Amino acid sequence: MSLTDQQQLVVDADGNFLLLACPGSGKTRSAAGTTARLVHMTGVKVAACSYTNVGAERLGAVLASDLGIVLSHNNFLGTIHKFLLRHVVHP
């Protein structure tokens, strides 16, 4: 997967992040790259959240098709609402 210099900066950044940008800017590719990097780190659990089901499904598709990664049950991929319900409201 090829990334622009700005997208690569996002992938290489440490810590948690919120990625906001205009449509077509590469948010999904950047988030997928970051998620892939984190999944390969030992002992790191990943929660990749989107505001919409479509966004979460697209992120999962890019992870699977472009990077060959399917997240294990120890990680989370879905909407922020689903994350909050599963891990905060009804843990």
CSV table of C-alpha atoms in Angstrom, one decimal:
chain,number,residue,atom,x,y,z
A,1,MET,CA,0.0,0.0,0.0
A,2,SER,CA,1.6,3.3,-1.0
A,3,LEU,CA,1.0,6.3,1.1
A,4,THR,CA,1.7,10.0,0.7
A,5,ASP,CA,4.3,11.7,3.0
A,6,GLN,CA,1.6,13.1,5.2
A,7,GLN,CA,-0.2,9.8,5.4
A,8,GLN,CA,3.0,8.1,6.4
A,9,LEU,CA,3.5,10.6,9.2
A,10,VAL,CA,0.1,9.6,10.5
A,11,VAL,CA,1.1,5.9,10.3
A,12,ASP,CA,4.4,6.5,12.1
A,13,ALA,CA,2.9,8.7,14.9
A,14,ASP,CA,3.0,7.4,18.4
A,15,GLY,CA,0.0,7.3,20.8
A,16,ASN,CA,-3.8,7.6,20.3
A,17,PHE,CA,-5.2,9.8,17.6
A,18,LEU,CA,-8.3,11.3,16.1
A,19,LEU,CA,-8.1,11.6,12.4
A,20,LEU,CA,-10.3,14.3,10.8
A,21,ALA,CA,-9.9,15.4,7.2
A,22,CYS,CA,-12.0,16.0,4.1
A,23,PRO,CA,-13.4,13.2,1.9
A,24,GLY,CA,-10.8,11.5,-0.3
A,25,SER,CA,-7.8,12.7,1.7
A,26,GLY,CA,-6.7,9.2,2.7
A,27,LYS,CA,-8.1,8.9,6.2
A,28,THR,CA,-9.0,5.2,5.8
A,29,ARG,CA,-5.6,4.2,4.3
A,30,SER,CA,-3.8,6.1,7.0
A,31,ALA,CA,-5.9,4.5,9.8
A,32,ALA,CA,-5.5,1.1,8.2
A,33,GLY,CA,-1.7,1.6,8.1
A,34,THR,CA,-1.6,2.7,11.7
A,35,THR,CA,-3.8,-0.2,12.8
A,36,ALA,CA,-1.6,-2.6,10.9
A,37,ARG,CA,1.5,-1.2,12.6
A,38,LEU,CA,-0.1,-1.5,16.1
A,39,VAL,CA,-1.4,-5.0,15.5
A,40,HIS,CA,2.2,-6.2,14.9
A,41,MET,CA,3.4,-4.7,18.2
A,42,THR,CA,3.5,-7.3,21.0
A,43,GLY,CA,1.0,-6.8,23.8
A,44,VAL,CA,-0.9,-4.0,22.1
A,45,LYS,CA,-4.7,-4.1,21.9
A,46,VAL,CA,-6.2,-2.0,19.1
A,47,ALA,CA,-9.6,-0.2,19.1
A,48,ALA,CA,-10.2,1.2,15.6
A,49,CYS,CA,-13.5,3.2,15.7
A,50,SER,CA,-15.5,5.1,13.1
A,51,TYR,CA,-18.6,7.2,13.4
A,52,THR,CA,-20.4,5.0,10.9
A,53,ASN,CA,-20.8,1.3,10.1
A,54,VAL,CA,-19.8,2.1,6.5
A,55,GLY,CA,-16.6,3.7,7.7
A,56,ALA,CA,-15.8,0.7,10.0
A,57,GLU,CA,-16.5,-1.8,7.2
A,58,ARG,CA,-14.3,0.1,4.8
A,59,LEU,CA,-11.5,0.2,7.3
A,60,GLY,CA,-11.8,-3.6,7.7
A,61,ALA,CA,-11.9,-4.1,4.0
A,62,VAL,CA,-8.7,-2.1,3.5
A,63,LEU,CA,-7.0,-4.0,6.3
A,64,ALA,CA,-8.0,-7.3,4.7
A,65,SER,CA,-7.5,-6.6,1.0
A,66,ASP,CA,-4.5,-4.3,1.0
A,67,LEU,CA,-2.7,-5.5,4.1
A,68,GLY,CA,-3.8,-9.0,4.6
A,69,ILE,CA,-4.9,-8.4,8.2
A,70,VAL,CA,-8.0,-9.6,10.0
A,71,LEU,CA,-8.2,-8.3,13.5
A,72,SER,CA,-8.4,-11.0,16.3
A,73,HIS,CA,-11.1,-11.0,19.0
A,74,ASN,CA,-8.7,-9.2,21.3
A,75,ASN,CA,-9.0,-6.1,19.1
A,76,PHE,CA,-12.0,-4.0,18.2
A,77,LEU,CA,-13.2,-2.6,14.9
A,78,GLY,CA,-16.6,-0.9,14.7
A,79,THR,CA,-18.4,2.3,15.5
A,80,ILE,CA,-17.6,4.5,18.5
A,81,HIS,CA,-21.1,3.8,19.8
A,82,LYS,CA,-20.7,0.0,19.6
A,83,PHE,CA,-17.3,0.4,21.4
A,84,LEU,CA,-18.9,2.4,24.2
A,85,LEU,CA,-21.8,0.0,24.6
A,86,ARG,CA,-19.5,-3.0,24.7
A,87,HIS,CA,-16.7,-1.7,26.8
A,88,VAL,CA,-18.1,1.1,29.0
A,89,VAL,CA,-21.9,0.8,29.4
A,90,HIS,CA,-22.1,-3.1,29.4
A,91,PRO,CA,-18.6,-4.4,29.9
